[in-house]
CSV table of C-alpha atoms in Angstrom, one decimal:
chain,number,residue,atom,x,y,z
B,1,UNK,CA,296.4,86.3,197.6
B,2,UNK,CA,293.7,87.0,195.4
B,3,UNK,CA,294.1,86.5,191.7
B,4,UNK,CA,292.1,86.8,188.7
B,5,UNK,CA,293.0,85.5,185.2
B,6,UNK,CA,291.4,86.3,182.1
B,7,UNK,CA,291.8,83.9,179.3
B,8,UNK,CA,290.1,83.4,175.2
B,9,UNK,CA,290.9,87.3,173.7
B,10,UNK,CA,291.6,87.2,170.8
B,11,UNK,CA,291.3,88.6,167.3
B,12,UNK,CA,287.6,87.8,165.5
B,13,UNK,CA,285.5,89.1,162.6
B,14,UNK,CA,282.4,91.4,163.0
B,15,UNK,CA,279.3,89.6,163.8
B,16,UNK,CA,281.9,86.5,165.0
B,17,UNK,CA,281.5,84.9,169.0
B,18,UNK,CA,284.0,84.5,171.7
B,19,UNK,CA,284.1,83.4,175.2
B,20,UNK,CA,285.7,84.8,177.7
B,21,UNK,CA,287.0,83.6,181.0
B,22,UNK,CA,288.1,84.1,184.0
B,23,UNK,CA,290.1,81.6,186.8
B,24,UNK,CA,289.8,83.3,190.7
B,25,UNK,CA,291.7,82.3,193.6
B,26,UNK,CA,292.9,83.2,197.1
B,27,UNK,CA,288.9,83.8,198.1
B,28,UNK,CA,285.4,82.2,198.3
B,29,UNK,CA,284.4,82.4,195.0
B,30,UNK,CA,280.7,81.7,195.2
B,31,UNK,CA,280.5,84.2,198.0
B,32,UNK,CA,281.2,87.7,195.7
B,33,UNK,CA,279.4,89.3,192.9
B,34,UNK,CA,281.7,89.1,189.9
B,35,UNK,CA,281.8,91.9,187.0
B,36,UNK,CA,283.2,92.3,183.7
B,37,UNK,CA,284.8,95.9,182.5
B,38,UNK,CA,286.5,96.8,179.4
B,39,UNK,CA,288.5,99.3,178.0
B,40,UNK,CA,289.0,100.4,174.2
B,41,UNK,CA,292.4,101.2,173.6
B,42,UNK,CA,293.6,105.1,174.9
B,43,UNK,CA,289.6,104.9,176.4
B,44,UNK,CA,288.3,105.1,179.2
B,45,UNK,CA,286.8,102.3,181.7
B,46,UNK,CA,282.7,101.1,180.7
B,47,UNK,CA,281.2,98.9,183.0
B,48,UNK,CA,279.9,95.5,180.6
B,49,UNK,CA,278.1,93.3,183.2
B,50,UNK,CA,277.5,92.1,186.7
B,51,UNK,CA,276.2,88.3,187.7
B,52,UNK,CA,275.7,87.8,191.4
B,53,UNK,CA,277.6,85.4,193.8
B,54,UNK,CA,275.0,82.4,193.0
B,55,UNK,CA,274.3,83.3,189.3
B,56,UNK,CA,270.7,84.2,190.1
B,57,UNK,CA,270.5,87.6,188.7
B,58,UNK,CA,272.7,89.3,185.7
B,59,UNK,CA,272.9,93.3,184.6
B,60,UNK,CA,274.3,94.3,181.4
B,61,UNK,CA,275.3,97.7,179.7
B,62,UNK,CA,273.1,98.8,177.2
B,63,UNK,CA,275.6,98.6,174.6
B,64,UNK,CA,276.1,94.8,175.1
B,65,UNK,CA,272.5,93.3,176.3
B,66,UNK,CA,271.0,90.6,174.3
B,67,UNK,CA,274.7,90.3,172.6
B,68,UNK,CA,276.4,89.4,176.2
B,69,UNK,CA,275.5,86.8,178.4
B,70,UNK,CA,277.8,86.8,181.7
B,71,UNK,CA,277.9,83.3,183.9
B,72,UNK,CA,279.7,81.6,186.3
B,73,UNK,CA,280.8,78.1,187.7
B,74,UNK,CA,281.0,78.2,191.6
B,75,UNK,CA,282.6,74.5,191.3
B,76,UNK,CA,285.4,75.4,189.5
B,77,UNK,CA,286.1,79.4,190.1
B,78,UNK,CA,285.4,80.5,187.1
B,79,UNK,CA,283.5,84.0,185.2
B,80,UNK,CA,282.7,83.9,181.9
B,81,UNK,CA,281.4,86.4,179.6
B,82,UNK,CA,279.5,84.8,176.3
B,83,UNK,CA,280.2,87.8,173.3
B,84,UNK,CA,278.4,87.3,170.2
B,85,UNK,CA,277.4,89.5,167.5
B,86,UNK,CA,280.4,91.3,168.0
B,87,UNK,CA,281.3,94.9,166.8
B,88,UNK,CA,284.1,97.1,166.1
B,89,UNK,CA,283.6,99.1,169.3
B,90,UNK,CA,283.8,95.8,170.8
B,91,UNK,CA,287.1,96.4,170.7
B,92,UNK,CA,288.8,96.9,174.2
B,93,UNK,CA,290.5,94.6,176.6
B,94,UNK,CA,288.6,93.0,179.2
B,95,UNK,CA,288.7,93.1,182.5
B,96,UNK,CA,287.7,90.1,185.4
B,97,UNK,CA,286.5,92.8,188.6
B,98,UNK,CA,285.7,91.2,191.9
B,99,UNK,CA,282.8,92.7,194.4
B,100,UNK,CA,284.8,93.7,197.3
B,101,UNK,CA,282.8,93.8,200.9
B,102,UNK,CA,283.0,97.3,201.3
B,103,UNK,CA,284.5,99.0,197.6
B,104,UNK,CA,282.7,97.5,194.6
B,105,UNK,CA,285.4,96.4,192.7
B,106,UNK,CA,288.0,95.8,195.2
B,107,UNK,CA,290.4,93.1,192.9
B,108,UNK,CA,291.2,93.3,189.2
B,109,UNK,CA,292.7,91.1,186.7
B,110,UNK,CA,295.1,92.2,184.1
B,111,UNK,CA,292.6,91.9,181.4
B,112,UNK,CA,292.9,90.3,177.7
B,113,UNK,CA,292.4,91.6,174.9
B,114,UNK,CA,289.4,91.6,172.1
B,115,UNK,CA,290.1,93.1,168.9
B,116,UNK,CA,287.2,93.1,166.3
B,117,UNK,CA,288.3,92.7,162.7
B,118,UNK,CA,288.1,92.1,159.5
A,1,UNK,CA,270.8,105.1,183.6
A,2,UNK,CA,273.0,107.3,185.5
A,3,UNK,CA,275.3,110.0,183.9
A,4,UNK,CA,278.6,110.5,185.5
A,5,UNK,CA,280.4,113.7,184.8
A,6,UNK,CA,284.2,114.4,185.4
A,7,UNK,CA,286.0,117.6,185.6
A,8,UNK,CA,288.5,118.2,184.4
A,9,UNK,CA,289.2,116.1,181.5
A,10,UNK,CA,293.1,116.8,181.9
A,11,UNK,CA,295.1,118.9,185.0
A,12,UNK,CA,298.7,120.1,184.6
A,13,UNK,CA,300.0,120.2,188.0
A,14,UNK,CA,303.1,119.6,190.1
A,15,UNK,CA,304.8,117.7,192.5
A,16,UNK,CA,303.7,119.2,196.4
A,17,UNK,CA,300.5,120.9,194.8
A,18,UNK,CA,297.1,120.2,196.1
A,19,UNK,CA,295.0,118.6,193.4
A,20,UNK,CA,290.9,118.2,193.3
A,21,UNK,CA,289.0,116.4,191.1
A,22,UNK,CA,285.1,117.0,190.8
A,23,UNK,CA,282.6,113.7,189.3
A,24,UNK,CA,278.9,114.8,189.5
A,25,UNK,CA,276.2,112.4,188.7
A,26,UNK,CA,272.8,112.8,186.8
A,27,UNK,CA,270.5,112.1,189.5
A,28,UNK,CA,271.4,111.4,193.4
A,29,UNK,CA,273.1,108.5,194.2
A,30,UNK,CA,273.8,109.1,197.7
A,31,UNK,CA,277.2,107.9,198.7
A,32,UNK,CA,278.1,105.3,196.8
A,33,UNK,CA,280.7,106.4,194.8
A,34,UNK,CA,284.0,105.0,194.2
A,35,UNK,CA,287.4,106.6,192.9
A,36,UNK,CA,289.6,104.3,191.0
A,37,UNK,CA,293.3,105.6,190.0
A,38,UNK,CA,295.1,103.5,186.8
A,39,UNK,CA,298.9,104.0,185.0
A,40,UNK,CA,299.6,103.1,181.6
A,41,UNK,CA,299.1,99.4,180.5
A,42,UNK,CA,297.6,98.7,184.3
A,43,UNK,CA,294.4,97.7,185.8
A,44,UNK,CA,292.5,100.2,188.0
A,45,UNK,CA,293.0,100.4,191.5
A,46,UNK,CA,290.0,101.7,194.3
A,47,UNK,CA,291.2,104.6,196.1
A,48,UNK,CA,287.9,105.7,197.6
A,49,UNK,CA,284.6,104.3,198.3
A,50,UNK,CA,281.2,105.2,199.9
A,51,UNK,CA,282.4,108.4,198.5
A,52,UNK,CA,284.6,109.5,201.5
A,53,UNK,CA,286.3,106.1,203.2
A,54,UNK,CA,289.8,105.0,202.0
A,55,UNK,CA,290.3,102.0,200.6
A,56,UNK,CA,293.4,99.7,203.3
A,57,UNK,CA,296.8,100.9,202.1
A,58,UNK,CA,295.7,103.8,199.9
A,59,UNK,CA,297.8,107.2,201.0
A,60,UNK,CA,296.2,109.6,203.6
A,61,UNK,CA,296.9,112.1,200.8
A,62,UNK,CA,294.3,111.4,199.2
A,63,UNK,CA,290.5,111.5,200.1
A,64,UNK,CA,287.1,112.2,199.0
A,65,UNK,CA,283.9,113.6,199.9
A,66,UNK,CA,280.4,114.5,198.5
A,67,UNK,CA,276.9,113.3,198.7
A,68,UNK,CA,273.7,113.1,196.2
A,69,UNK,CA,275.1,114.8,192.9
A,70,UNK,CA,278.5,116.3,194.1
A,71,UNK,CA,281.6,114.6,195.0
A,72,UNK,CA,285.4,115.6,195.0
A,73,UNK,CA,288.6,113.6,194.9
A,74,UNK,CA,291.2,116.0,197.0
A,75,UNK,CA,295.5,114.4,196.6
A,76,UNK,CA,296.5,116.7,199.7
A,77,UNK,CA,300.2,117.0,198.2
A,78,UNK,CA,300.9,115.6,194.7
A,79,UNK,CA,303.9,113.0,194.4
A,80,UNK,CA,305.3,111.5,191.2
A,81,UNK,CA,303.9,108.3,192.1
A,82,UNK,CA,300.2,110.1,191.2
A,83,UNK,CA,300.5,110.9,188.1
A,84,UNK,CA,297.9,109.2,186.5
A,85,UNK,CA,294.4,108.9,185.4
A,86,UNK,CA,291.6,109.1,187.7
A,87,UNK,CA,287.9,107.7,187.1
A,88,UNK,CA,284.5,108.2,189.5
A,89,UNK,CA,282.2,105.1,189.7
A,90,UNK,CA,278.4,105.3,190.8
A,91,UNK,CA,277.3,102.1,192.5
A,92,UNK,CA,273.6,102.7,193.3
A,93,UNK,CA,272.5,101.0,190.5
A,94,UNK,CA,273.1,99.2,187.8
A,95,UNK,CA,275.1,99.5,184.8
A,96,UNK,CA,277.3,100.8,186.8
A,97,UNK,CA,278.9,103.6,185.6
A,98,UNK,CA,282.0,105.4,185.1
A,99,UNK,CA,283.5,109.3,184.6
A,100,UNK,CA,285.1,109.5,181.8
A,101,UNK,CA,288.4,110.0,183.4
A,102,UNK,CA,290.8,113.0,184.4
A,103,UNK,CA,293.8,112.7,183.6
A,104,UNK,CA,297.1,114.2,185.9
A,105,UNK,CA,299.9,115.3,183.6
A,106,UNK,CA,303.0,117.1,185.0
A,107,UNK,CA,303.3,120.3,184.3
């Protein structure tokens, strides 16, 4: 069964960092493109970023490059997403999104939560 | 980047009825195009990719078709297990974006 669980949300101040992570299991991790999408609360979904199954090539929204740096650990299952600079309309919970072999996003996680805040 | 439109924004319908939601995107992006359905407090869920195949163990009431700019999302007969919001995804290129949502409220 596949799962994917986000982890590190949390409450931080404007212009504060946080990482985010994300622990996969029940498939080949290093074989799928991973993606992060978020979701400002009663918003719709924005697509944040994209890193490919080895980590060779990254995409970003325009409303998080150069503040965002997605990455990944093939050893230990793991996505990350590297926020700094952070925002107000930062604020949104986070999803972990799996490449599917057909659909693009085929597995989600149940997301945590980034509220920025003075 | 590529601009996806969603229409409507919010449909009032009922249980049996035959629902269709339109996405349209700013420039062609063949078929790939994904339809994603999420309930309160839930992640999304694919429904539809490629624009027109069914994702395994989605409902045959639902489907999708379209190509280039144009696509509909068609829930043949509306049960209360489908009320919810729906969101379009363009996957030609990247960011990949999203509708902004339609929302399916009983009426």
């Amino acid at each position: 069964e596949v799962q994917l669980v986000e982890s590190g949300g949390g409450l931080v101040q404007p212009g504060g960092s946080l990482r985010l992570s994300c622990s996969a299991s029940g498939f080949t991790f290093s074989s799928f493109a991973m993606h992060w999408v978020r979701q400002a609360p009663g918003k719709g979904l924005e697509y944040v970023s994209t890193v490919t199954n080895n980590g060779d090539d990254t995409y970003y929204a325009d409303s998080v490059k150069g503040r965002f740096t997605i990455s990944r650990d093939n050893s230990k299952n793991t996505l990350y997403l590297q926020m700094s600079s952070l925002r107000a309309e930062d604020t949104a919970v986070y999803y972990c999104v799996k490449e599917g072999l057909l659909s693009p996003h085929d597995y989600w996680g149940q997301g945590t939560l980034v509220t920025v805040s003075s | 980047d590529i601009q996806m439109t969603q229409s409507p924004s919010t449909l009032s319908a009922s249980v049996g009825d035959r629902v269709t939601i339109t996405c349209r995107a700013s420039q062609s992006i063949s078929s790939w195009l994904a339809w994603y359905q999420q309930k309160p407090g839930k992640a999304p869920k694919v429904l539809i990719y490629k624009a027109s195949s069914l994702e395994s163990g989605v409902p045959s009431r639902f489907s999708g078709s379209g190509s280039g700019t144009k696509f509909t999302l068609t829930i043949s007969s509306l049960q209360a297990d489908d009320f919810a919001t729906y969101y379009c995804q363009q996957y030609k290129s990247y960011p990949r974006t999203f509708g902004q949502g339609t929302k399916v409220e009983i009426k």
